[in-house]
Amino acid sequence: MGAQIRVYRQRIRSVTATKKITRAMELMAASRVIKARSAVLESAPYTHALTGALSSLASFSNHPHPMTTEVENPKRAGVLILTSDRGLAGAYASGAIKESERLLGELRGQGKEVQAYLVGRKAVSYYKFRGRDYAAEWTGNTEKPQVERAREISERLVADFLQPTQEGGLDEIHIVYTRFNSMVNQEPRVLRLLPIEIVDPPAFEVDHTPDILPLYEFEPSAEEVLKAMLPRYVTARIWTCMLGAAASELAARQRAMKSATDNAENLISTYTRLANQARQAEITQEISEIVGGASALAESK
């Protein structure tokens, strides 16, 4: 009986230590996700303004650019997959990977050759474990993405896209990332990055009031401005996706660690109750032995 009590107490100490770790990770994720969510909101106006300017420019330009021109019969596609470097975030990484697998199957079903670009150690480990080939990888600081990393990824993707298909170039590029909707809702999404989907000039309606598109003047020429803006646009879209993915990762980790902490508390309560029951049974047995011994001694006299 005493050995059983020692086992319960050892388990209580072990679970208590684990609870301290998960609680600390929950608090860290909660503090970081606030900054990550603010970064997502702050990046949106720039991306939207750049999209509006690019849409106006591409719509009225008489010289089509390869990055805005649809290929009649695309043969090769690239997929940029955004995951995490660390685990302990619930189904965050697996959700993005699952969505990428769905997209890869869809593209292959269309007769396209697919080339993967991986961000995060989870995606790299997934591909290496299965012996799959991929074009490039970027790891480190998925919780705190840097704009330099987004620019590096953008330069590689644009270079591969502009390369002729016969030489290993791409006809289209997609991004798989996790969109941050709220603290309790994050969903894997697919975004076509290239060729850029240009929004038509007609005004959007908000509260039944049409928005008038701004009038732009381009210097030195629309073609030169388009050439300069397209790489910046690609970088901005990748950067926005990386920020949303980082916020989603932190929110998922906070929920996962809170769930782990709650489970640890339940285990501690269960083991404490079992230890108390075992101790009570041990005390009852000792009392019974004492009473039995006293009775035997009295009868012997």
PDB file of C-alpha atoms in Angstrom:
ATOM      1  CA  MET A   1       0.000   0.000   0.000  1.00  0.00           C
ATOM      2  CA  GLY A   2       2.836   2.395   0.852  1.00  0.00           C
ATOM      3  CA  ALA A   3       4.497   1.721  -2.517  1.00  0.00           C
ATOM      4  CA  GLN A   4       1.272   2.639  -4.300  1.00  0.00           C
ATOM      5  CA  ILE A   5       1.082   5.933  -2.431  1.00  0.00           C
ATOM      6  CA  ARG A   6       4.674   6.705  -3.412  1.00  0.00           C
ATOM      7  CA  VAL A   7       3.815   6.056  -7.074  1.00  0.00           C
ATOM      8  CA  TYR A   8       0.865   8.459  -6.918  1.00  0.00           C
ATOM      9  CA  ARG A   9       2.947  11.166  -5.249  1.00  0.00           C
ATOM     10  CA  GLN A  10       5.694  10.757  -7.832  1.00  0.00           C
ATOM     11  CA  ARG A  11       3.148  11.146 -10.618  1.00  0.00           C
ATOM     12  CA  ILE A  12       1.728  14.249  -8.943  1.00  0.00           C
ATOM     13  CA  ARG A  13       5.196  15.818  -8.795  1.00  0.00           C
ATOM     14  CA  SER A  14       5.847  14.930 -12.448  1.00  0.00           C
ATOM     15  CA  VAL A  15       2.535  16.326 -13.695  1.00  0.00           C
ATOM     16  CA  THR A  16       2.974  19.455 -11.562  1.00  0.00           C
ATOM     17  CA  ALA A  17       6.342  20.120 -13.208  1.00  0.00           C
ATOM     18  CA  THR A  18       4.777  19.638 -16.646  1.00  0.00           C
ATOM     19  CA  LYS A  19       1.944  21.985 -15.704  1.00  0.00           C
ATOM     20  CA  LYS A  20       4.419  24.747 -14.849  1.00  0.00           C
ATOM     21  CA  ILE A  21       6.014  24.416 -18.289  1.00  0.00           C
ATOM     22  CA  THR A  22       2.745  24.426 -20.223  1.00  0.00           C
ATOM     23  CA  ARG A  23       1.460  27.352 -18.177  1.00  0.00           C
ATOM     24  CA  ALA A  24       4.591  29.366 -18.920  1.00  0.00           C
ATOM     25  CA  MET A  25       4.339  28.569 -22.641  1.00  0.00           C
ATOM     26  CA  GLU A  26       0.678  29.579 -22.623  1.00  0.00           C
ATOM     27  CA  LEU A  27       1.486  32.957 -21.091  1.00  0.00           C
ATOM     28  CA  MET A  28       4.356  33.540 -23.526  1.00  0.00           C
ATOM     29  CA  ALA A  29       2.153  32.747 -26.527  1.00  0.00           C
ATOM     30  CA  ALA A  30      -0.622  34.984 -25.162  1.00  0.00           C
ATOM     31  CA  SER A  31       1.750  37.942 -24.833  1.00  0.00           C
ATOM     32  CA  ARG A  32       3.246  37.456 -28.293  1.00  0.00           C
ATOM     33  CA  VAL A  33       0.005  36.881 -30.168  1.00  0.00           C
ATOM     34  CA  ILE A  34      -1.172  40.407 -29.330  1.00  0.00           C
ATOM     35  CA  LYS A  35       1.831  41.923 -31.125  1.00  0.00           C
ATOM     36  CA  ALA A  36       1.479  39.457 -33.988  1.00  0.00           C
ATOM     37  CA  ARG A  37      -2.198  40.342 -34.457  1.00  0.00           C
ATOM     38  CA  SER A  38      -1.333  44.059 -34.459  1.00  0.00           C
ATOM     39  CA  ALA A  39       1.320  43.438 -37.103  1.00  0.00           C
ATOM     40  CA  VAL A  40      -1.262  41.736 -39.318  1.00  0.00           C
ATOM     41  CA  LEU A  41      -3.660  44.664 -38.997  1.00  0.00           C
ATOM     42  CA  GLU A  42      -0.910  47.213 -39.634  1.00  0.00           C
ATOM     43  CA  SER A  43       0.304  45.482 -42.779  1.00  0.00           C
ATOM     44  CA  ALA A  44      -3.162  45.288 -44.372  1.00  0.00           C
ATOM     45  CA  PRO A  45      -3.532  48.981 -45.438  1.00  0.00           C
ATOM     46  CA  TYR A  46      -0.211  48.984 -47.291  1.00  0.00           C
ATOM     47  CA  THR A  47      -1.015  45.769 -49.122  1.00  0.00           C
ATOM     48  CA  HIS A  48      -4.505  46.989 -50.039  1.00  0.00           C
ATOM     49  CA  ALA A  49      -3.202  50.348 -51.300  1.00  0.00           C
ATOM     50  CA  LEU A  50      -0.500  48.625 -53.323  1.00  0.00           C
ATOM     51  CA  THR A  51      -3.076  46.224 -54.761  1.00  0.00           C
ATOM     52  CA  GLY A  52      -5.337  49.119 -55.794  1.00  0.00           C
ATOM     53  CA  ALA A  53      -2.503  51.001 -57.471  1.00  0.00           C
ATOM     54  CA  LEU A  54      -1.287  47.874 -59.240  1.00  0.00           C
ATOM     55  CA  SER A  55      -4.805  47.016 -60.404  1.00  0.00           C
ATOM     56  CA  SER A  56      -5.280  50.472 -61.869  1.00  0.00           C
ATOM     57  CA  LEU A  57      -1.874  50.385 -63.511  1.00  0.00           C
ATOM     58  CA  ALA A  58      -2.239  46.922 -65.029  1.00  0.00           C
ATOM     59  CA  SER A  59      -5.792  47.600 -66.194  1.00  0.00           C
ATOM     60  CA  PHE A  60      -4.874  50.685 -68.207  1.00  0.00           C
ATOM     61  CA  SER A  61      -1.436  49.592 -69.363  1.00  0.00           C
ATOM     62  CA  ASN A  62      -1.121  48.630 -73.027  1.00  0.00           C
ATOM     63  CA  HIS A  63       1.982  46.522 -72.424  1.00  0.00           C
ATOM     64  CA  PRO A  64       1.181  43.253 -70.594  1.00  0.00           C
ATOM     65  CA  HIS A  65       3.737  41.943 -68.141  1.00  0.00           C
ATOM     66  CA  PRO A  66       4.516  38.198 -67.714  1.00  0.00           C
ATOM     67  CA  MET A  67       3.561  38.415 -64.025  1.00  0.00           C
ATOM     68  CA  THR A  68       0.068  39.650 -64.915  1.00  0.00           C
ATOM     69  CA  THR A  69      -0.529  37.540 -68.022  1.00  0.00           C
ATOM     70  CA  GLU A  70      -2.376  34.242 -67.884  1.00  0.00           C
ATOM     71  CA  VAL A  71      -0.754  31.270 -69.608  1.00  0.00           C
ATOM     72  CA  GLU A  72      -3.134  29.452 -71.915  1.00  0.00           C
ATOM     73  CA  ASN A  73      -1.977  25.957 -71.024  1.00  0.00           C
ATOM     74  CA  PRO A  74       0.059  26.031 -67.784  1.00  0.00           C
ATOM     75  CA  LYS A  75       2.308  23.012 -67.296  1.00  0.00           C
ATOM     76  CA  ARG A  76       4.357  23.757 -64.163  1.00  0.00           C
ATOM     77  CA  ALA A  77       3.182  25.193 -60.852  1.00  0.00           C
ATOM     78  CA  GLY A  78       4.956  26.186 -57.663  1.00  0.00           C
ATOM     79  CA  VAL A  79       3.477  25.952 -54.163  1.00  0.00           C
ATOM     80  CA  LEU A  80       4.874  27.927 -51.221  1.00  0.00           C
ATOM     81  CA  ILE A  81       3.919  26.167 -47.969  1.00  0.00           C
ATOM     82  CA  LEU A  82       4.035  28.190 -44.728  1.00  0.00           C
ATOM     83  CA  THR A  83       4.306  26.095 -41.544  1.00  0.00           C
ATOM     84  CA  SER A  84       6.087  26.437 -38.188  1.00  0.00           C
ATOM     85  CA  ASP A  85       9.527  25.695 -36.828  1.00  0.00           C
ATOM     86  CA  ARG A  86       8.244  24.299 -33.522  1.00  0.00           C
ATOM     87  CA  GLY A  87       5.466  22.008 -32.455  1.00  0.00           C
ATOM     88  CA  LEU A  88       3.196  22.189 -29.398  1.00  0.00           C
ATOM     89  CA  ALA A  89       0.680  24.207 -31.410  1.00  0.00           C
ATOM     90  CA  GLY A  90      -2.103  21.704 -31.844  1.00  0.00           C
ATOM     91  CA  ALA A  91      -3.036  20.977 -35.457  1.00  0.00           C
ATOM     92  CA  TYR A  92      -1.574  24.229 -36.822  1.00  0.00           C
ATOM     93  CA  ALA A  93       1.247  22.756 -38.932  1.00  0.00           C
ATOM     94  CA  SER A  94      -0.646  19.610 -39.882  1.00  0.00           C
ATOM     95  CA  GLY A  95      -3.600  21.703 -41.058  1.00  0.00           C
ATOM     96  CA  ALA A  96      -1.423  23.728 -43.438  1.00  0.00           C
ATOM     97  CA  ILE A  97       0.314  20.590 -44.702  1.00  0.00           C
ATOM     98  CA  LYS A  98      -3.029  18.849 -45.230  1.00  0.00           C
ATOM     99  CA  GLU A  99      -4.309  21.809 -47.247  1.00  0.00           C
ATOM    100  CA  SER A 100      -1.109  21.787 -49.322  1.00  0.00           C
ATOM    101  CA  GLU A 101      -1.573  18.086 -50.041  1.00  0.00           C
ATOM    102  CA  ARG A 102      -5.080  18.800 -51.266  1.00  0.00           C
ATOM    103  CA  LEU A 103      -3.792  21.576 -53.523  1.00  0.00           C
ATOM    104  CA  LEU A 104      -0.936  19.452 -54.855  1.00  0.00           C
ATOM    105  CA  GLY A 105      -3.365  16.672 -55.714  1.00  0.00           C
ATOM    106  CA  GLU A 106      -5.655  19.130 -57.465  1.00  0.00           C
ATOM    107  CA  LEU A 107      -2.812  20.628 -59.524  1.00  0.00           C
ATOM    108  CA  ARG A 108      -1.464  17.211 -60.488  1.00  0.00           C
ATOM    109  CA  GLY A 109      -4.974  16.182 -61.448  1.00  0.00           C
ATOM    110  CA  GLN A 110      -4.935  19.074 -63.921  1.00  0.00           C
ATOM    111  CA  GLY A 111      -1.831  17.608 -65.521  1.00  0.00           C
ATOM    112  CA  LYS A 112       0.619  20.093 -63.991  1.00  0.00           C
ATOM    113  CA  GLU A 113       4.076  19.355 -62.682  1.00  0.00           C
ATOM    114  CA  VAL A 114       4.338  20.733 -59.133  1.00  0.00           C
ATOM    115  CA  GLN A 115       7.362  22.157 -57.336  1.00  0.00           C
ATOM    116  CA  ALA A 116       7.234  22.828 -53.583  1.00  0.00           C
ATOM    117  CA  TYR A 117       8.864  25.655 -51.629  1.00  0.00           C
ATOM    118  CA  LEU A 118       8.922  25.083 -47.873  1.00  0.00           C
ATOM    119  CA  VAL A 119       8.877  27.534 -44.957  1.00  0.00           C
ATOM    120  CA  GLY A 120       9.270  26.088 -41.457  1.00  0.00           C
ATOM    121  CA  ARG A 121      10.966  22.981 -40.089  1.00  0.00           C
ATOM    122  CA  LYS A 122       7.668  21.099 -39.855  1.00  0.00           C
ATOM    123  CA  ALA A 123       7.202  21.188 -43.622  1.00  0.00           C
ATOM    124  CA  VAL A 124      10.857  20.334 -44.235  1.00  0.00           C
ATOM    125  CA  SER A 125      10.671  17.345 -41.861  1.00  0.00           C
ATOM    126  CA  TYR A 126       7.446  16.195 -43.505  1.00  0.00           C
ATOM    127  CA  TYR A 127       9.048  16.164 -46.958  1.00  0.00           C
ATOM    128  CA  LYS A 128      12.368  14.683 -45.862  1.00  0.00           C
ATOM    129  CA  PHE A 129      10.698  11.880 -43.913  1.00  0.00           C
ATOM    130  CA  ARG A 130       8.776  10.870 -47.031  1.00  0.00           C
ATOM    131  CA  GLY A 131      11.747  11.291 -49.354  1.00  0.00           C
ATOM    132  CA  ARG A 132      10.082  13.986 -51.434  1.00  0.00           C
ATOM    133  CA  ASP A 133      11.944  16.570 -53.483  1.00  0.00           C
ATOM    134  CA  TYR A 134      11.429  20.301 -53.035  1.00  0.00           C
ATOM    135  CA  ALA A 135      12.925  23.405 -54.620  1.00  0.00           C
ATOM    136  CA  ALA A 136      13.967  25.468 -51.584  1.00  0.00           C
ATOM    137  CA  GLU A 137      13.523  25.756 -47.832  1.00  0.00           C
ATOM    138  CA  TRP A 138      13.520  28.604 -45.315  1.00  0.00           C
ATOM    139  CA  THR A 139      13.559  27.890 -41.580  1.00  0.00           C
ATOM    140  CA  GLY A 140      13.904  29.938 -38.409  1.00  0.00           C
ATOM    141  CA  ASN A 141      11.791  32.621 -36.698  1.00  0.00           C
ATOM    142  CA  THR A 142       8.394  31.591 -38.012  1.00  0.00           C
ATOM    143  CA  GLU A 143       6.899  33.140 -34.857  1.00  0.00           C
ATOM    144  CA  LYS A 144       8.675  36.435 -35.605  1.00  0.00           C
ATOM    145  CA  PRO A 145       8.902  36.713 -39.405  1.00  0.00           C
ATOM    146  CA  GLN A 146      11.227  39.305 -40.880  1.00  0.00           C
ATOM    147  CA  VAL A 147      10.546  41.332 -44.009  1.00  0.00           C
ATOM    148  CA  GLU A 148      14.026  40.440 -45.259  1.00  0.00           C
ATOM    149  CA  ARG A 149      12.991  36.787 -45.297  1.00  0.00           C
ATOM    150  CA  ALA A 150       9.830  37.670 -47.250  1.00  0.00           C
ATOM    151  CA  ARG A 151      11.952  39.603 -49.745  1.00  0.00           C
ATOM    152  CA  GLU A 152      14.334  36.648 -50.088  1.00  0.00           C
ATOM    153  CA  ILE A 153      11.464  34.260 -50.780  1.00  0.00           C
ATOM    154  CA  SER A 154       9.917  36.730 -53.220  1.00  0.00           C
ATOM    155  CA  GLU A 155      13.135  37.093 -55.211  1.00  0.00           C
ATOM    156  CA  ARG A 156      13.454  33.321 -55.564  1.00  0.00           C
ATOM    157  CA  LEU A 157       9.835  32.818 -56.617  1.00  0.00           C
ATOM    158  CA  VAL A 158       9.847  35.700 -59.092  1.00  0.00           C
ATOM    159  CA  ALA A 159      13.107  34.465 -60.626  1.00  0.00           C
ATOM    160  CA  ASP A 160      11.705  30.957 -61.062  1.00  0.00           C
ATOM    161  CA  PHE A 161       8.445  32.332 -62.468  1.00  0.00           C
ATOM    162  CA  LEU A 162      10.136  34.539 -65.053  1.00  0.00           C
ATOM    163  CA  GLN A 163      12.407  31.705 -66.159  1.00  0.00           C
ATOM    164  CA  PRO A 164      11.229  29.884 -69.313  1.00  0.00           C
ATOM    165  CA  THR A 165       9.228  26.758 -68.605  1.00  0.00           C
ATOM    166  CA  GLN A 166      11.584  24.694 -70.799  1.00  0.00           C
ATOM    167  CA  GLU A 167      14.419  25.645 -68.430  1.00  0.00           C
ATOM    168  CA  GLY A 168      12.560  24.747 -65.239  1.00  0.00           C
ATOM    169  CA  GLY A 169      10.463  27.893 -64.854  1.00  0.00           C
ATOM    170  CA  LEU A 170       6.931  28.089 -63.489  1.00  0.00           C
ATOM    171  CA  ASP A 171       3.643  29.066 -65.082  1.00  0.00           C
ATOM    172  CA  GLU A 172       1.892  29.812 -61.789  1.00  0.00           C
ATOM    173  CA  ILE A 173       2.647  30.023 -58.065  1.00  0.00           C
ATOM    174  CA  HIS A 174       0.338  29.450 -55.088  1.00  0.00           C
ATOM    175  CA  ILE A 175       0.740  30.072 -51.361  1.00  0.00           C
ATOM    176  CA  VAL A 176      -0.653  27.805 -48.645  1.00  0.00           C
ATOM    177  CA  TYR A 177      -0.830  29.596 -45.300  1.00  0.00           C
ATOM    178  CA  THR A 178      -3.019  29.799 -42.201  1.00  0.00           C
ATOM    179  CA  ARG A 179      -5.234  32.860 -42.144  1.00  0.00           C
ATOM    180  CA  PHE A 180      -5.766  34.565 -38.788  1.00  0.00           C
ATOM    181  CA  ASN A 181      -9.471  35.349 -38.384  1.00  0.00           C
ATOM    182  CA  SER A 182      -9.650  35.613 -34.592  1.00  0.00           C
ATOM    183  CA  MET A 183      -8.088  34.177 -31.439  1.00  0.00           C
ATOM    184  CA  VAL A 184     -10.288  31.098 -31.749  1.00  0.00           C
ATOM    185  CA  ASN A 185     -10.543  30.778 -35.519  1.00  0.00           C
ATOM    186  CA  GLN A 186      -7.622  30.212 -37.890  1.00  0.00           C
ATOM    187  CA  GLU A 187      -8.046  28.409 -41.175  1.00  0.00           C
ATOM    188  CA  PRO A 188      -5.637  27.121 -43.845  1.00  0.00           C
ATOM    189  CA  ARG A 189      -6.043  29.064 -47.060  1.00  0.00           C
ATOM    190  CA  VAL A 190      -4.732  28.969 -50.625  1.00  0.00           C
ATOM    191  CA  LEU A 191      -3.756  32.155 -52.447  1.00  0.00           C
ATOM    192  CA  ARG A 192      -2.637  32.350 -56.047  1.00  0.00           C
ATOM    193  CA  LEU A 193       0.384  34.594 -56.051  1.00  0.00           C
ATOM    194  CA  LEU A 194       1.415  34.541 -59.720  1.00  0.00           C
ATOM    195  CA  PRO A 195       0.168  35.410 -62.265  1.00  0.00           C
ATOM    196  CA  ILE A 196      -1.322  38.246 -60.249  1.00  0.00           C
ATOM    197  CA  GLU A 197      -5.102  38.349 -60.277  1.00  0.00           C
ATOM    198  CA  ILE A 198      -5.881  41.930 -61.196  1.00  0.00           C
ATOM    199  CA  VAL A 199      -9.045  43.505 -59.802  1.00  0.00           C
ATOM    200  CA  ASP A 200     -11.186  45.089 -62.488  1.00  0.00           C
ATOM    201  CA  PRO A 201     -11.522  48.892 -62.429  1.00  0.00           C
ATOM    202  CA  PRO A 202     -15.252  49.118 -61.495  1.00  0.00           C
ATOM    203  CA  ALA A 203     -15.750  50.510 -58.018  1.00  0.00           C
ATOM    204  CA  PHE A 204     -16.451  48.345 -55.003  1.00  0.00           C
ATOM    205  CA  GLU A 205     -19.553  48.995 -52.937  1.00  0.00           C
ATOM    206  CA  VAL A 206     -19.407  49.426 -49.187  1.00  0.00           C
ATOM    207  CA  ASP A 207     -22.734  50.108 -47.448  1.00  0.00           C
ATOM    208  CA  HIS A 208     -24.243  50.617 -50.912  1.00  0.00           C
ATOM    209  CA  THR A 209     -21.922  53.583 -51.527  1.00  0.00           C
ATOM    210  CA  PRO A 210     -19.520  53.128 -54.453  1.00  0.00           C
ATOM    211  CA  ASP A 211     -15.846  53.874 -53.837  1.00  0.00           C
ATOM    212  CA  ILE A 212     -14.165  55.957 -56.508  1.00  0.00           C
ATOM    213  CA  LEU A 213     -10.810  54.580 -57.569  1.00  0.00           C
ATOM    214  CA  PRO A 214      -8.014  57.162 -57.264  1.00  0.00           C
ATOM    215  CA  LEU A 215      -6.494  58.669 -60.374  1.00  0.00           C
ATOM    216  CA  TYR A 216      -2.806  57.812 -60.690  1.00  0.00           C
ATOM    217  CA  GLU A 217      -0.122  59.499 -62.741  1.00  0.00           C
ATOM    218  CA  PHE A 218       2.863  57.326 -63.560  1.00  0.00           C
ATOM    219  CA  GLU A 219       6.403  58.577 -64.039  1.00  0.00           C
ATOM    220  CA  PRO A 220       8.499  57.879 -66.030  1.00  0.00           C
ATOM    221  CA  SER A 221       6.003  55.512 -67.718  1.00  0.00           C
ATOM    222  CA  ALA A 222       3.340  52.999 -66.793  1.00  0.00           C
ATOM    223  CA  GLU A 223       5.517  50.129 -68.020  1.00  0.00           C
ATOM    224  CA  GLU A 224       8.516  51.154 -65.890  1.00  0.00           C
ATOM    225  CA  VAL A 225       6.352  51.649 -62.807  1.00  0.00           C
ATOM    226  CA  LEU A 226       4.678  48.285 -63.361  1.00  0.00           C
ATOM    227  CA  LYS A 227       8.066  46.608 -63.648  1.00  0.00           C
ATOM    228  CA  ALA A 228       9.186  48.185 -60.359  1.00  0.00           C
ATOM    229  CA  MET A 229       5.931  47.593 -58.446  1.00  0.00           C
ATOM    230  CA  LEU A 230       5.336  43.922 -59.232  1.00  0.00           C
ATOM    231  CA  PRO A 231       8.256  42.545 -57.149  1.00  0.00           C
ATOM    232  CA  ARG A 232       7.231  44.834 -54.274  1.00  0.00           C
ATOM    233  CA  TYR A 233       3.677  43.564 -54.566  1.00  0.00           C
ATOM    234  CA  VAL A 234       4.806  39.934 -54.407  1.00  0.00           C
ATOM    235  CA  THR A 235       6.959  40.686 -51.367  1.00  0.00           C
ATOM    236  CA  ALA A 236       4.074  42.471 -49.656  1.00  0.00           C
ATOM    237  CA  ARG A 237       1.682  39.561 -50.237  1.00  0.00           C
ATOM    238  CA  ILE A 238       4.184  37.023 -48.934  1.00  0.00           C
ATOM    239  CA  TRP A 239       4.949  39.246 -45.945  1.00  0.00           C
ATOM    240  CA  THR A 240       1.246  39.595 -45.107  1.00  0.00           C
ATOM    241  CA  CYS A 241       0.762  35.825 -45.342  1.00  0.00           C
ATOM    242  CA  MET A 242       3.775  35.232 -43.086  1.00  0.00           C
ATOM    243  CA  LEU A 243       2.420  37.656 -40.478  1.00  0.00           C
ATOM    244  CA  GLY A 244      -0.986  35.978 -40.544  1.00  0.00           C
ATOM    245  CA  ALA A 245       0.636  32.556 -40.249  1.00  0.00           C
ATOM    246  CA  ALA A 246       2.729  33.711 -37.275  1.00  0.00           C
ATOM    247  CA  ALA A 247      -0.338  35.076 -35.467  1.00  0.00           C
ATOM    248  CA  SER A 248      -2.201  31.837 -36.200  1.00  0.00           C
ATOM    249  CA  GLU A 249       0.693  29.755 -34.871  1.00  0.00           C
ATOM    250  CA  LEU A 250       0.840  31.692 -31.604  1.00  0.00           C
ATOM    251  CA  ALA A 251      -2.934  31.563 -31.136  1.00  0.00           C
ATOM    252  CA  ALA A 252      -2.928  27.804 -31.779  1.00  0.00           C
ATOM    253  CA  ARG A 253      -0.045  27.323 -29.336  1.00  0.00           C
ATOM    254  CA  GLN A 254      -1.848  29.322 -26.663  1.00  0.00           C
ATOM    255  CA  ARG A 255      -4.950  27.140 -26.992  1.00  0.00           C
ATOM    256  CA  ALA A 256      -2.905  23.933 -27.040  1.00  0.00           C
ATOM    257  CA  MET A 257      -0.934  24.907 -23.927  1.00  0.00           C
ATOM    258  CA  LYS A 258      -4.080  25.980 -22.087  1.00  0.00           C
ATOM    259  CA  SER A 259      -5.645  22.622 -22.881  1.00  0.00           C
ATOM    260  CA  ALA A 260      -2.478  20.851 -21.677  1.00  0.00           C
ATOM    261  CA  THR A 261      -2.511  22.894 -18.460  1.00  0.00           C
ATOM    262  CA  ASP A 262      -6.165  22.046 -17.815  1.00  0.00           C
ATOM    263  CA  ASN A 263      -5.469  18.363 -18.444  1.00  0.00           C
ATOM    264  CA  ALA A 264      -2.535  18.493 -16.031  1.00  0.00           C
ATOM    265  CA  GLU A 265      -4.768  20.003 -13.348  1.00  0.00           C
ATOM    266  CA  ASN A 266      -7.300  17.222 -13.883  1.00  0.00           C
ATOM    267  CA  LEU A 267      -4.585  14.580 -13.586  1.00  0.00           C
ATOM    268  CA  ILE A 268      -3.262  16.161 -10.387  1.00  0.00           C
ATOM    269  CA  SER A 269      -6.751  16.115  -8.889  1.00  0.00           C
ATOM    270  CA  THR A 270      -7.237  12.482  -9.915  1.00  0.00           C
ATOM    271  CA  TYR A 271      -3.882  11.322  -8.532  1.00  0.00           C
ATOM    272  CA  THR A 272      -4.437  13.309  -5.322  1.00  0.00           C
ATOM    273  CA  ARG A 273      -7.794  11.621  -4.800  1.00  0.00           C
ATOM    274  CA  LEU A 274      -6.308   8.183  -5.474  1.00  0.00           C
ATOM    275  CA  ALA A 275      -3.411   8.876  -3.096  1.00  0.00           C
ATOM    276  CA  ASN A 276      -5.833  10.003  -0.364  1.00  0.00           C
ATOM    277  CA  GLN A 277      -7.940   6.879  -0.880  1.00  0.00           C
ATOM    278  CA  ALA A 278      -4.857   4.678  -0.679  1.00  0.00           C
ATOM    279  CA  ARG A 279      -3.671   6.487   2.458  1.00  0.00           C
ATOM    280  CA  GLN A 280      -7.116   6.159   4.027  1.00  0.00           C
ATOM    281  CA  ALA A 281      -7.170   2.429   3.262  1.00  0.00           C
ATOM    282  CA  GLU A 282      -3.688   2.096   4.777  1.00  0.00           C
ATOM    283  CA  ILE A 283      -4.738   3.887   7.953  1.00  0.00           C
ATOM    284  CA  THR A 284      -7.887   1.756   8.202  1.00  0.00           C
ATOM    285  CA  GLN A 285      -5.794  -1.391   7.830  1.00  0.00           C
ATOM    286  CA  GLU A 286      -3.363  -0.225  10.537  1.00  0.00           C
ATOM    287  CA  ILE A 287      -6.223   0.541  12.911  1.00  0.00           C
ATOM    288  CA  SER A 288      -7.749  -2.868  12.207  1.00  0.00           C
ATOM    289  CA  GLU A 289      -4.421  -4.549  12.952  1.00  0.00           C
ATOM    290  CA  ILE A 290      -4.039  -2.617  16.219  1.00  0.00           C
ATOM    291  CA  VAL A 291      -7.578  -3.451  17.325  1.00  0.00           C
ATOM    292  CA  GLY A 292      -7.113  -7.078  16.339  1.00  0.00           C
ATOM    293  CA  GLY A 293      -3.842  -7.282  18.265  1.00  0.00           C
ATOM    294  CA  ALA A 294      -5.361  -5.694  21.372  1.00  0.00           C
ATOM    295  CA  SER A 295      -8.271  -8.112  21.253  1.00  0.00           C
ATOM    296  CA  ALA A 296      -5.958 -11.091  20.924  1.00  0.00           C
ATOM    297  CA  LEU A 297      -3.863  -9.853  23.855  1.00  0.00           C
ATOM    298  CA  ALA A 298      -6.962  -9.404  26.029  1.00  0.00           C
ATOM    299  CA  GLU A 299      -8.220 -12.884  25.228  1.00  0.00           C
ATOM    300  CA  SER A 300      -4.856 -14.418  26.083  1.00  0.00           C
ATOM    301  CA  LYS A 301      -5.037 -12.935  29.589  1.00  0.00           C
TER     302      LYS A 301
END
